[in-house]
C-alpha cells in the first residue's frame, strides 16, 4: 500500500555499491523528497563517494539534487576504507564515466548546520521537518553535534544502517563496518540521542543479512526493466564475487536499501526499544552494546530491528525501482526463501 505523505530526507552516505542501490530506491519513491545527499568517508574516500553519487544521480536523471562533500576522516581513528568490498572505484569496478562539475560551495556539515540550525529554520518553518537516513559511518552527524547540538536536535528522525545485536560482525567478530569505521562518531550520536530523549532506528546486520540479491532476482530485474537491471548488474558483479569468497553466499547482501525501505514502510522490520551504546576502545571497538535486558536501567535511545520481511522488501524494491505493479511481482515469492539465506558463519 502506498503512503500518501511526502517526507523530506537527507541521505548521508558513502557510495558504495549498496548505498548506490539505496539512493536509487529513495529517488524512486514518491513518499520521499530527497533534499540533499551528504557524503562521508567510509566505503571509499569522500571524493570518490561524491563522484559515485553523481553517477547514480545521472543514471536516475536527478542531477538536480545537491550533493555535499563531508568529513574526510573519522573523528579519532585512522580511516580504513572498504574498497576490498566495493571495488577500486567504490562502485563494483564498473568504471562508469565521470560526471563533471556539480561542486557545492559548502561542506556537508556546514549544510547540515544551515539546514537544521537556527538560520535555516527561521528562513522557512516548513524546513524543520526533515529526517536523516544514515548509510555510512556517522562522522558528519557527529561533527554536527560537536559544532551545533541544537541543530542536531532538530532532525526529525534518524534511521541508521549500522551495528548488530545478535548477528556477528563484518569487520571484527562483534562489529559492523559503519560503526567500526568511526566508533567515536557512532558513540557520540547514540549518546546525544539519549541526552535529547529521542531514539535512533538501528537497521543492523541482524536484519540486513536477510536482504540478499541473488542471481535469480537480478535476472528477474533485467526481465522487468533491462536498463535498470543491467545497471544494477554492472555495479554488483564485484560484490557478488566478494560475498562468494567471504561468506560462501551466491548473491550479495544489500544492506543500505533496507534503511530507506523501512523509512517508508514501517511494517518491513520489527524490533524493540532499548538503551544502546557503541564501544570506542579495545578488541570490541565499534560493537553496539544493546541493553536488551535493561541492566543499565536507562531510557531507550534506540529502536533495534531484529526481524525483517525480505519478500516484502523485494516487492517494494522492485516495484519502485522498476516501476512494476506490486501485484505483478508474483515470482518474488518463489525467488526469496521464507526461511532466509544462509551465509557462512564459521570459516574453516
Ligand atoms: C555497511 O558497510 C558498508 O560496506 C555498506 O555500504 C553498509 O553501509 C554494512 O556493514
Ligand atoms: Ca554504506
PDB file of N, CA and C and ligand atoms in Angstrom, residues 13-16 18-19 43 86 135-137 161 177-178 256, ligand 2:
ATOM      1  N   UNK A  13      25.688   9.326   3.186  1.00  0.00           N
ATOM      2  CA  UNK A  13      26.135   8.019   2.697  1.00  0.00           C
ATOM      3  C   UNK A  13      27.573   8.010   2.207  1.00  0.00           C
ATOM      4  N   UNK A  14      28.042   6.802   1.877  1.00  0.00           N
ATOM      5  CA  UNK A  14      29.421   6.597   1.409  1.00  0.00           C
ATOM      6  C   UNK A  14      29.401   5.684   0.182  1.00  0.00           C
ATOM      7  N   UNK A  15      28.822   6.157  -0.913  1.00  0.00           N
ATOM      8  CA  UNK A  15      28.575   5.242  -2.032  1.00  0.00           C
ATOM      9  C   UNK A  15      29.835   4.829  -2.802  1.00  0.00           C
ATOM     10  N   UNK A  16      30.067   3.589  -2.790  1.00  0.00           N
ATOM     11  CA  UNK A  16      29.493   2.370  -2.238  1.00  0.00           C
ATOM     12  C   UNK A  16      28.382   1.753  -3.097  1.00  0.00           C
ATOM     13  N   UNK A  18      26.011  -0.739  -2.219  1.00  0.00           N
ATOM     14  CA  UNK A  18      24.647  -0.816  -1.659  1.00  0.00           C
ATOM     15  C   UNK A  18      24.090   0.568  -1.344  1.00  0.00           C
ATOM     16  N   UNK A  19      24.968   1.546  -1.049  1.00  0.00           N
ATOM     17  CA  UNK A  19      24.495   2.925  -0.880  1.00  0.00           C
ATOM     18  C   UNK A  19      23.869   3.398  -2.196  1.00  0.00           C
ATOM     19  N   UNK A  43      33.111   3.563   2.862  1.00  0.00           N
ATOM     20  CA  UNK A  43      33.476   2.582   1.836  1.00  0.00           C
ATOM     21  C   UNK A  43      34.598   3.110   0.945  1.00  0.00           C
ATOM     22  N   UNK A  86      33.956  -3.047  -2.147  1.00  0.00           N
ATOM     23  CA  UNK A  86      33.204  -2.259  -3.139  1.00  0.00           C
ATOM     24  C   UNK A  86      33.952  -2.022  -4.451  1.00  0.00           C
ATOM     25  N   UNK A 135      23.664   6.075   6.028  1.00  0.00           N
ATOM     26  CA  UNK A 135      24.037   4.790   5.414  1.00  0.00           C
ATOM     27  C   UNK A 135      25.539   4.529   5.472  1.00  0.00           C
ATOM     28  N   UNK A 136      26.249   5.393   6.171  1.00  0.00           N
ATOM     29  CA  UNK A 136      27.702   5.214   6.277  1.00  0.00           C
ATOM     30  C   UNK A 136      28.136   5.477   7.707  1.00  0.00           C
ATOM     31  N   UNK A 137      29.437   5.591   7.937  1.00  0.00           N
ATOM     32  CA  UNK A 137      29.908   5.997   9.266  1.00  0.00           C
ATOM     33  C   UNK A 137      29.279   7.342   9.639  1.00  0.00           C
ATOM     34  N   UNK A 161      21.717   2.691   9.033  1.00  0.00           N
ATOM     35  CA  UNK A 161      22.171   1.330   8.749  1.00  0.00           C
ATOM     36  C   UNK A 161      23.500   1.192   9.475  1.00  0.00           C
ATOM     37  N   UNK A 177      30.707  -2.607   9.930  1.00  0.00           N
ATOM     38  CA  UNK A 177      31.618  -1.619   9.331  1.00  0.00           C
ATOM     39  C   UNK A 177      31.314  -0.153   9.685  1.00  0.00           C
ATOM     40  N   UNK A 178      30.078   0.301   9.491  1.00  0.00           N
ATOM     41  CA  UNK A 178      29.817   1.739   9.655  1.00  0.00           C
ATOM     42  C   UNK A 178      30.173   2.241  11.056  1.00  0.00           C
ATOM     43  N   UNK A 256      22.103  -1.267   2.683  1.00  0.00           N
ATOM     44  CA  UNK A 256      21.591   0.108   2.802  1.00  0.00           C
ATOM     45  C   UNK A 256      20.160   0.341   2.295  1.00  0.00           C
TER      46      UNK A 256
HETATM   47 CA1  LIG B   2      27.055   2.417   3.243  1.00  0.00          CA
END
